[in-house]
PDB file of C-alpha atoms in Angstrom:
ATOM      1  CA  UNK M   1    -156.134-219.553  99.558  1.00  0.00           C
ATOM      2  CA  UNK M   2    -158.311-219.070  96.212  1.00  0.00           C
ATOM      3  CA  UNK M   3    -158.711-215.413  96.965  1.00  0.00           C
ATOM      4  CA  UNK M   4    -154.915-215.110  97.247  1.00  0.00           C
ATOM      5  CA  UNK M   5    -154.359-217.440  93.464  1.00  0.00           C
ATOM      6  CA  UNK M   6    -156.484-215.024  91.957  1.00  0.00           C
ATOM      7  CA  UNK M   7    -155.204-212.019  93.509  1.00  0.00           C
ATOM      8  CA  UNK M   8    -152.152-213.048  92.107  1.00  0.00           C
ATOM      9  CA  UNK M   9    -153.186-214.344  88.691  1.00  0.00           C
ATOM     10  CA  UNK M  10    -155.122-210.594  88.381  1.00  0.00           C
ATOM     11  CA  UNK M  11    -151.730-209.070  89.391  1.00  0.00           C
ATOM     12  CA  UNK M  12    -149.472-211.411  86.948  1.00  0.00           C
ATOM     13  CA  UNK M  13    -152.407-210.461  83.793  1.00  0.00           C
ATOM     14  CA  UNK M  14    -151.719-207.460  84.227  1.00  0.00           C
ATOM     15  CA  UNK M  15    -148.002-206.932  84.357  1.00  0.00           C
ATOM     16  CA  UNK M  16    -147.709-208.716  80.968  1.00  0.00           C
ATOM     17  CA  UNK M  17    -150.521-206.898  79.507  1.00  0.00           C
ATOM     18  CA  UNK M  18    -148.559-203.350  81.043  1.00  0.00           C
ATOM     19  CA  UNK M  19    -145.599-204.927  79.638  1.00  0.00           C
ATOM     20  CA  UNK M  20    -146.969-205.529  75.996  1.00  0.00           C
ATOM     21  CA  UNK M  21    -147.994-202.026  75.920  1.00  0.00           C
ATOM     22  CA  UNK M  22    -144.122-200.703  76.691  1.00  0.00           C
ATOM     23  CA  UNK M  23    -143.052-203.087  73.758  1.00  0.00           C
ATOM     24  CA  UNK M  24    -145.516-201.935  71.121  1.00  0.00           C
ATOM     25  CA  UNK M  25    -145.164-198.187  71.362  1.00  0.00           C
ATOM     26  CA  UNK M  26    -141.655-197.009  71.353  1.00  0.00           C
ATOM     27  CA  UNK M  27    -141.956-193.054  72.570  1.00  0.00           C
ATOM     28  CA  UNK M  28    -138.896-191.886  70.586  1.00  0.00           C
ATOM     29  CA  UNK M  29    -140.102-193.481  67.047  1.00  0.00           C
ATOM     30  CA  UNK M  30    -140.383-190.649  64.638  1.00  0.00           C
ATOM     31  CA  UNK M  31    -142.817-190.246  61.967  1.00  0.00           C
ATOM     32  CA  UNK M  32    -141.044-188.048  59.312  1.00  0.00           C
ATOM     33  CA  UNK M  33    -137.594-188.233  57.913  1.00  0.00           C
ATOM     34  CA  UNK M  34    -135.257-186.405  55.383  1.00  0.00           C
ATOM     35  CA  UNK M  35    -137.254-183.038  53.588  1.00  0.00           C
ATOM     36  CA  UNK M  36    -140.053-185.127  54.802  1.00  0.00           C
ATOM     37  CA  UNK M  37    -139.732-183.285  58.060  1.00  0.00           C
ATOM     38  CA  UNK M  38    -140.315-179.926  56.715  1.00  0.00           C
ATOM     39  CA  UNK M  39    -143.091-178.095  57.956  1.00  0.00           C
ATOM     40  CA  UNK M  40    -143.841-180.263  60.734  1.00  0.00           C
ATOM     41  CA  UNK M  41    -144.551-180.003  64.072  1.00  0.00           C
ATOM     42  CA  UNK M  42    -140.983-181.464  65.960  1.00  0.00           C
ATOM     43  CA  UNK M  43    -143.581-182.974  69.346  1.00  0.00           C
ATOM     44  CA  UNK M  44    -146.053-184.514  66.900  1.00  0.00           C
ATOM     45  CA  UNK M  45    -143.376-186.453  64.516  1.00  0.00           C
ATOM     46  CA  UNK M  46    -141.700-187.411  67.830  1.00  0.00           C
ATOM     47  CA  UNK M  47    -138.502-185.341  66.595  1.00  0.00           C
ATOM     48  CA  UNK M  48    -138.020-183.635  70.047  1.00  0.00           C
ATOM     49  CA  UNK M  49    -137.454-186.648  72.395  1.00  0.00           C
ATOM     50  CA  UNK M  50    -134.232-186.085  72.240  1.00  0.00           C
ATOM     51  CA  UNK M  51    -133.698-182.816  71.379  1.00  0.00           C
ATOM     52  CA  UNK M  52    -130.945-180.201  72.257  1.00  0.00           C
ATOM     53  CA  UNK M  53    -129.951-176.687  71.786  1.00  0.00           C
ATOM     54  CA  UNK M  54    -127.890-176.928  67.907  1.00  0.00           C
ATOM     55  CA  UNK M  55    -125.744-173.450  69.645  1.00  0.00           C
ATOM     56  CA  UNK M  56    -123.734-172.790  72.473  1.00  0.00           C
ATOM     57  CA  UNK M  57    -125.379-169.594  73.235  1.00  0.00           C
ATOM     58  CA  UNK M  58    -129.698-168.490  72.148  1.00  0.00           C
ATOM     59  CA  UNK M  59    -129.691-164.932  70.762  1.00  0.00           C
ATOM     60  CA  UNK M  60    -131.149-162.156  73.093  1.00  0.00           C
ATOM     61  CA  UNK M  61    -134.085-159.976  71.956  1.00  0.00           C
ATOM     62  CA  UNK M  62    -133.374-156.534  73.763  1.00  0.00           C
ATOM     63  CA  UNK M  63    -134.790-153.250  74.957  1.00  0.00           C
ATOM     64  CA  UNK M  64    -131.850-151.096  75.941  1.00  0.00           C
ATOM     65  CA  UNK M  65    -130.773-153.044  78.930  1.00  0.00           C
ATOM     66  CA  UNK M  66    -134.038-155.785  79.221  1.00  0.00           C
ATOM     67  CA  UNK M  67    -133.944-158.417  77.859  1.00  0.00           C
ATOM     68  CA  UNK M  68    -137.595-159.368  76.289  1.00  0.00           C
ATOM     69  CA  UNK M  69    -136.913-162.773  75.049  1.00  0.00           C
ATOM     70  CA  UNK M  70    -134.501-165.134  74.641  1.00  0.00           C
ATOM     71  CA  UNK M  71    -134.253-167.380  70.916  1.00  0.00           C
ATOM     72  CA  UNK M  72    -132.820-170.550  70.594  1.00  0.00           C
ATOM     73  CA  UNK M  73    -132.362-172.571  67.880  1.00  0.00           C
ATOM     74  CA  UNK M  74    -132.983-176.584  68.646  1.00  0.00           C
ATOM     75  CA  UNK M  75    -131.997-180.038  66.695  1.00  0.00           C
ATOM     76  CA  UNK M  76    -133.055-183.243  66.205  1.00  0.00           C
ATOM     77  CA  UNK M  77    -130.438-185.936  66.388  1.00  0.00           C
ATOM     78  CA  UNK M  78    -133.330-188.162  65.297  1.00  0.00           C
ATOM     79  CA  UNK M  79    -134.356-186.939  62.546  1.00  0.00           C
ATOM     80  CA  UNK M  80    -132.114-184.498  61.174  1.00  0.00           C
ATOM     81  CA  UNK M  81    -134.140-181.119  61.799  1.00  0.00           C
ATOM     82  CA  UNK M  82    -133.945-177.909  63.115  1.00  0.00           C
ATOM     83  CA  UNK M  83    -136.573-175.427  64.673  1.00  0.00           C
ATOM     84  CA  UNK M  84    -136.934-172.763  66.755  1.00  0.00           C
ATOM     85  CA  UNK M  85    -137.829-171.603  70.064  1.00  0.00           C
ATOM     86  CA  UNK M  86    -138.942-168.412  71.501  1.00  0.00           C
ATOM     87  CA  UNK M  87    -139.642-167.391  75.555  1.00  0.00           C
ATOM     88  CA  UNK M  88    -140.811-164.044  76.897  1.00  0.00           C
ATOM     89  CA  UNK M  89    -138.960-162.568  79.270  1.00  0.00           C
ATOM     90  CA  UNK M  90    -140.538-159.253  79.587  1.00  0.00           C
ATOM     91  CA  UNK M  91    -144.528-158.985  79.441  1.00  0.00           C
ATOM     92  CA  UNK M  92    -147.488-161.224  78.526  1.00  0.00           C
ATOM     93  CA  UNK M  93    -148.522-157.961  76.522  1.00  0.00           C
ATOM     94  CA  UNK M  94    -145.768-158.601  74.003  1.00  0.00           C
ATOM     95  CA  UNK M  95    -145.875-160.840  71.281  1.00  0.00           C
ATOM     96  CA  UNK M  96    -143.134-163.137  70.477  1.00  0.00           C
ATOM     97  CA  UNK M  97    -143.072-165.299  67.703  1.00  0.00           C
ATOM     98  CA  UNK M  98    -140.342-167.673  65.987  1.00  0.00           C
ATOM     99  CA  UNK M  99    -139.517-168.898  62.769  1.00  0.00           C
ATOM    100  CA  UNK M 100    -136.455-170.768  61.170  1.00  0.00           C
ATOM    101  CA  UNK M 101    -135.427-170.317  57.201  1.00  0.00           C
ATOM    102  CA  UNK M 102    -132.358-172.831  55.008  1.00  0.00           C
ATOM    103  CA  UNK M 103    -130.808-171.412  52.308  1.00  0.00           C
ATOM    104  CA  UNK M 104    -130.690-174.835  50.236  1.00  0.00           C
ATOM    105  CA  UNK M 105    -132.757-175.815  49.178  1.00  0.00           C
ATOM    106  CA  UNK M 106    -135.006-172.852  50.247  1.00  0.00           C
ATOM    107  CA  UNK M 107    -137.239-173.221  52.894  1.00  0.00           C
ATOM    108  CA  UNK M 108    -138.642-171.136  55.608  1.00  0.00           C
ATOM    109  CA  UNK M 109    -141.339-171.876  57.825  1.00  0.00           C
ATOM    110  CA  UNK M 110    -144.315-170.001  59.177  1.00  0.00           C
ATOM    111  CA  UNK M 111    -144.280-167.972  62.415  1.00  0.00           C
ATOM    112  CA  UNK M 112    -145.030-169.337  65.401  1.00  0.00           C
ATOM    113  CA  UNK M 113    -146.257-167.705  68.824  1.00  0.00           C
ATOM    114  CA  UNK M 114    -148.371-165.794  70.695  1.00  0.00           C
ATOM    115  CA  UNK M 115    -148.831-163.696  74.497  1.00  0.00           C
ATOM    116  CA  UNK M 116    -147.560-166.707  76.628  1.00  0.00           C
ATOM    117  CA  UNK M 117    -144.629-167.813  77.606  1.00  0.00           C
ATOM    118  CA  UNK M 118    -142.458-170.051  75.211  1.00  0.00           C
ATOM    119  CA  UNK M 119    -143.473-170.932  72.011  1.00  0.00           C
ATOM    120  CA  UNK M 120    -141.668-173.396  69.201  1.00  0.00           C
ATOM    121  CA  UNK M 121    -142.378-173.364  65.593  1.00  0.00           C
ATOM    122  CA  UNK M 122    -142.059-176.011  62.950  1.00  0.00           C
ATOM    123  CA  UNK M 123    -139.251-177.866  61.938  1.00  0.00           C
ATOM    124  CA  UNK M 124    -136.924-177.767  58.498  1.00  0.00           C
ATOM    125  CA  UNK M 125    -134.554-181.170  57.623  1.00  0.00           C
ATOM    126  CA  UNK M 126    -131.125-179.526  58.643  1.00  0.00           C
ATOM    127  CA  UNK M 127    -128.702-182.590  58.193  1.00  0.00           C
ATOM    128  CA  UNK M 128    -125.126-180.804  56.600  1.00  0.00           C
ATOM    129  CA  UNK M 129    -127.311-178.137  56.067  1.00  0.00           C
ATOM    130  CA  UNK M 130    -127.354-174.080  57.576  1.00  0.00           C
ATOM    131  CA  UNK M 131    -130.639-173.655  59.397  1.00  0.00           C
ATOM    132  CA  UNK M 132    -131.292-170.081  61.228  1.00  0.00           C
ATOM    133  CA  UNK M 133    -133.738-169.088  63.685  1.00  0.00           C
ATOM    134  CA  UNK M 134    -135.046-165.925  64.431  1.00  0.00           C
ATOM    135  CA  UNK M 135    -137.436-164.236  66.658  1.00  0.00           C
ATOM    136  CA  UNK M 136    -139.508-161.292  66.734  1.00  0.00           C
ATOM    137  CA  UNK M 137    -141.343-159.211  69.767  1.00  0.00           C
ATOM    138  CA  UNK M 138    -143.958-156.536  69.002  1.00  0.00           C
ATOM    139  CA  UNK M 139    -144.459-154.668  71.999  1.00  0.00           C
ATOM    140  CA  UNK M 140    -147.809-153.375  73.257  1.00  0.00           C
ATOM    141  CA  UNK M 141    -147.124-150.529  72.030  1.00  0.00           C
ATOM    142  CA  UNK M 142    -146.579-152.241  68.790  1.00  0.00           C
ATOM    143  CA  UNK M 143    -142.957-151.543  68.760  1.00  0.00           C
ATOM    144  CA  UNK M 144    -140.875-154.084  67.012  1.00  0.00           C
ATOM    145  CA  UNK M 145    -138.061-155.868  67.977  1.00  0.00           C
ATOM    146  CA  UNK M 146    -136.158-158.761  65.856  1.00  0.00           C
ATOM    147  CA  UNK M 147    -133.498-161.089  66.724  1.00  0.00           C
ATOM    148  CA  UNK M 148    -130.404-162.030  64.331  1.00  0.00           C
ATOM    149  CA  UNK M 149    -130.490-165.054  63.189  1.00  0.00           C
ATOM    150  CA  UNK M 150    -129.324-167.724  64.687  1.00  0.00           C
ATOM    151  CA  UNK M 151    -127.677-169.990  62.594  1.00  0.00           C
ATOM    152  CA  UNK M 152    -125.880-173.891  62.695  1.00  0.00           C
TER     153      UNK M 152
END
């Protein structure tokens, strides 16, 4: 009977202190808002929980017929930002790599990417604002290949 209590005063302990936990750190919470957002990663400000494609349609990086990588240009509901997002389609010889650029007030961020497989790059405060993406592959070869921008 005392092994039982305790069993269940162990259990009870630690539902409330797994419960206290969920409370005190919201996952969606962003750190950055407004301009503040520029230039920052959207996964580390929390700015991608809820994230979505800002187009209908990504813009396809092509070879003649291949496609080498798709680029897609993603939003923030939560805070208000855009940034990009790059995937190879092709090779893990290419490079891809993805920036996004706003016309007002001027900003563009750095590129973003590498050999792998998807990359994202930082994010630019978008709200009422025209945000494009574009991408880039450089081929093994060193042949280069650039998307057109991709713009909301």
């Amino acid at each position: 009977m005392i092994r039982n209590t305790r069993r269940l005063a162990a259990a009870a302990a630690g539902t409330l202190i797994a419960a206290s936990l969920l409370v005190a750190t919201p996952a969606s919470a962003a750190t950055c808002s407004g301009h503040g957002c520029d230039g920052t990663d959207p996964i580390d400000t929390g700015c991608s929980a809820n994230a979505r494609n800002a187009t209908q349609y990504p813009k396809y990086i092509m070879q003649g017929s291949t496609t080498l990588a798709v680029v897609e240009l993603r939003w923030s509901e939560t805070c208000k930002t855009n940034w990009g997002r790059i995937s190879n389609r092709v090779s893990p010889h290419n490079t891809v790599r993805v920036r996004v650029t706003r016309a007002n007030p001027s900003a563009t961020t750095d590129w973003y990417g590498g050999t792998g497989n998807q990359y994202y790059g930082d994010q630019l405060y978008g709200q009422n604002m025209t945000v494009c993406a574009v991408g880039e592959v450089v081929t093994a070869s060193g042949t280069k290949y650039t998307s057109d921008p991709l713009c909301a």
